Amino acid sequence: HALPATVFATPTVNGYRRFQPNSLAPDRVGWGFDHRGTLMRVLGGIGDPATRIENRAGEPAANPYLFIASQIAAGLDGLENETSLGPSDDNPYETDHPMLPSGLAEALELAATSKLYKAQFGDLFMEYYSKLKLAELVRFQSFLEDNAIEDDPAVVTEWEQNEYYDFF
């Protein structure tokens, strides 16, 4: 469920810019011990009372309630279905795991096909959330077209600064 959950963890156009290899942010699905490049980072170990799990896809603009709810739903589904995690990733940027969505549009497409999130959040909520985020995406695309700008993952646009920075 990591791929469709990305839309709740990273709900802005701007958030996907950091999903680059060797950037200390994840760029694909996977887990590992104390490595900032993994999507799910485990800190601590067996018997350590301070052991914790960190989802590295989340951004500060994420709604904490939706983000946590999506993670709880995915975790419970994994437990109920006894889903295997597979081995930990020592070199997360060198695995053949699925890549995280490259942008908000791809994340929305993945979320729209998620049976889990439709069942947990309801069709109406998922439809409303998708429309809200698609409207944001249309505003961004309009800005790019109006200003004859190519979307470059390494460049934060004026639109993103105006849309997010003052608010978040």
mmCIF file of C-alpha atoms in Angstrom, residues 77-158:
data_model
loop_
_atom_site.group_PDB
_atom_site.id
_atom_site.type_symbol
_atom_site.label_atom_id
_atom_site.label_comp_id
_atom_site.label_asym_id
_atom_site.label_seq_id
_atom_site.Cartn_x
_atom_site.Cartn_y
_atom_site.Cartn_z
ATOM 1 C CA ASP A 77 -4.088 -4.881 6.359
ATOM 2 C CA GLY A 78 -0.510 -6.166 6.340
ATOM 3 C CA LEU A 79 -0.990 -7.850 9.710
ATOM 4 C CA GLU A 80 -4.356 -9.379 8.771
ATOM 5 C CA ASN A 81 -2.977 -10.753 5.504
ATOM 6 C CA GLU A 82 0.428 -11.658 6.989
ATOM 7 C CA THR A 83 2.212 -9.678 4.284
ATOM 8 C CA SER A 84 5.950 -10.306 4.214
ATOM 9 C CA LEU A 85 8.233 -7.287 4.335
ATOM 10 C CA GLY A 86 11.066 -9.077 2.622
ATOM 11 C CA PRO A 87 14.681 -8.453 3.608
ATOM 12 C CA SER A 88 15.869 -5.049 4.790
ATOM 13 C CA ASP A 89 17.596 -2.753 2.313
ATOM 14 C CA ASP A 90 21.205 -1.948 3.141
ATOM 15 C CA ASN A 91 21.572 0.069 -0.089
ATOM 16 C CA PRO A 92 18.055 1.400 -0.735
ATOM 17 C CA TYR A 93 18.977 3.360 -3.864
ATOM 18 C CA GLU A 94 20.291 0.187 -5.516
ATOM 19 C CA THR A 95 17.272 -2.099 -5.081
ATOM 20 C CA ASP A 96 14.774 -3.130 -7.728
ATOM 21 C CA HIS A 97 11.777 -2.170 -5.563
ATOM 22 C CA PRO A 98 8.972 -0.122 -7.149
ATOM 23 C CA MET A 99 9.748 3.574 -7.477
ATOM 24 C CA LEU A 100 7.661 6.060 -5.522
ATOM 25 C CA PRO A 101 5.326 8.215 -7.628
ATOM 26 C CA SER A 102 7.186 10.855 -9.600
ATOM 27 C CA GLY A 103 4.536 13.467 -8.914
ATOM 28 C CA LEU A 104 1.134 14.267 -7.489
ATOM 29 C CA ALA A 105 -0.681 13.164 -10.674
ATOM 30 C CA GLU A 106 0.803 9.665 -10.494
ATOM 31 C CA ALA A 107 0.089 9.437 -6.758
ATOM 32 C CA LEU A 108 -3.558 10.376 -7.370
ATOM 33 C CA GLU A 109 -3.877 7.699 -10.064
ATOM 34 C CA LEU A 110 -2.486 5.083 -7.683
ATOM 35 C CA ALA A 111 -4.787 6.160 -4.844
ATOM 36 C CA ALA A 112 -7.823 6.054 -7.162
ATOM 37 C CA THR A 113 -7.238 2.337 -7.752
ATOM 38 C CA SER A 114 -6.633 1.449 -4.098
ATOM 39 C CA LYS A 115 -9.302 -0.900 -2.800
ATOM 40 C CA LEU A 116 -7.921 -0.512 0.719
ATOM 41 C CA TYR A 117 -8.275 3.262 0.898
ATOM 42 C CA LYS A 118 -11.676 3.249 -0.791
ATOM 43 C CA ALA A 119 -12.846 0.711 1.789
ATOM 44 C CA GLN A 120 -11.295 2.526 4.760
ATOM 45 C CA PHE A 121 -12.025 6.154 3.814
ATOM 46 C CA GLY A 122 -15.074 5.617 1.598
ATOM 47 C CA ASP A 123 -15.661 6.286 -2.079
ATOM 48 C CA LEU A 124 -17.084 9.756 -1.443
ATOM 49 C CA PHE A 125 -14.061 10.920 0.543
ATOM 50 C CA MET A 126 -11.602 9.506 -1.993
ATOM 51 C CA GLU A 127 -13.508 11.208 -4.828
ATOM 52 C CA TYR A 128 -13.574 14.540 -2.986
ATOM 53 C CA TYR A 129 -9.900 14.348 -2.007
ATOM 54 C CA SER A 130 -8.920 13.490 -5.588
ATOM 55 C CA LYS A 131 -10.929 16.416 -6.988
ATOM 56 C CA LEU A 132 -9.346 18.785 -4.484
ATOM 57 C CA LYS A 133 -5.813 17.658 -5.341
ATOM 58 C CA LEU A 134 -6.561 17.585 -9.093
ATOM 59 C CA ALA A 135 -7.693 21.224 -8.889
ATOM 60 C CA GLU A 136 -4.343 22.031 -7.287
ATOM 61 C CA LEU A 137 -2.559 20.180 -10.067
ATOM 62 C CA VAL A 138 -4.547 22.058 -12.744
ATOM 63 C CA ARG A 139 -3.554 25.395 -11.174
ATOM 64 C CA PHE A 140 0.094 24.308 -11.235
ATOM 65 C CA GLN A 141 -0.077 23.100 -14.852
ATOM 66 C CA SER A 142 -1.785 26.358 -15.868
ATOM 67 C CA PHE A 143 1.031 28.334 -14.270
ATOM 68 C CA LEU A 144 3.616 26.307 -16.176
ATOM 69 C CA GLU A 145 1.779 26.754 -19.479
ATOM 70 C CA ASP A 146 1.052 30.462 -18.951
ATOM 71 C CA ASN A 147 4.716 31.110 -18.223
ATOM 72 C CA ALA A 148 6.134 28.681 -20.815
ATOM 73 C CA ILE A 149 8.039 26.821 -18.093
ATOM 74 C CA GLU A 150 9.084 23.168 -18.162
ATOM 75 C CA ASP A 151 8.564 21.315 -14.879
ATOM 76 C CA ASP A 152 12.103 20.715 -13.630
ATOM 77 C CA PRO A 153 12.337 18.584 -10.448
ATOM 78 C CA ALA A 154 15.379 20.587 -9.349
ATOM 79 C CA VAL A 155 13.604 23.963 -9.541
ATOM 80 C CA VAL A 156 10.944 25.263 -7.173
ATOM 81 C CA THR A 157 8.588 27.530 -9.096
ATOM 82 C CA GLU A 158 7.115 30.866 -8.071
#
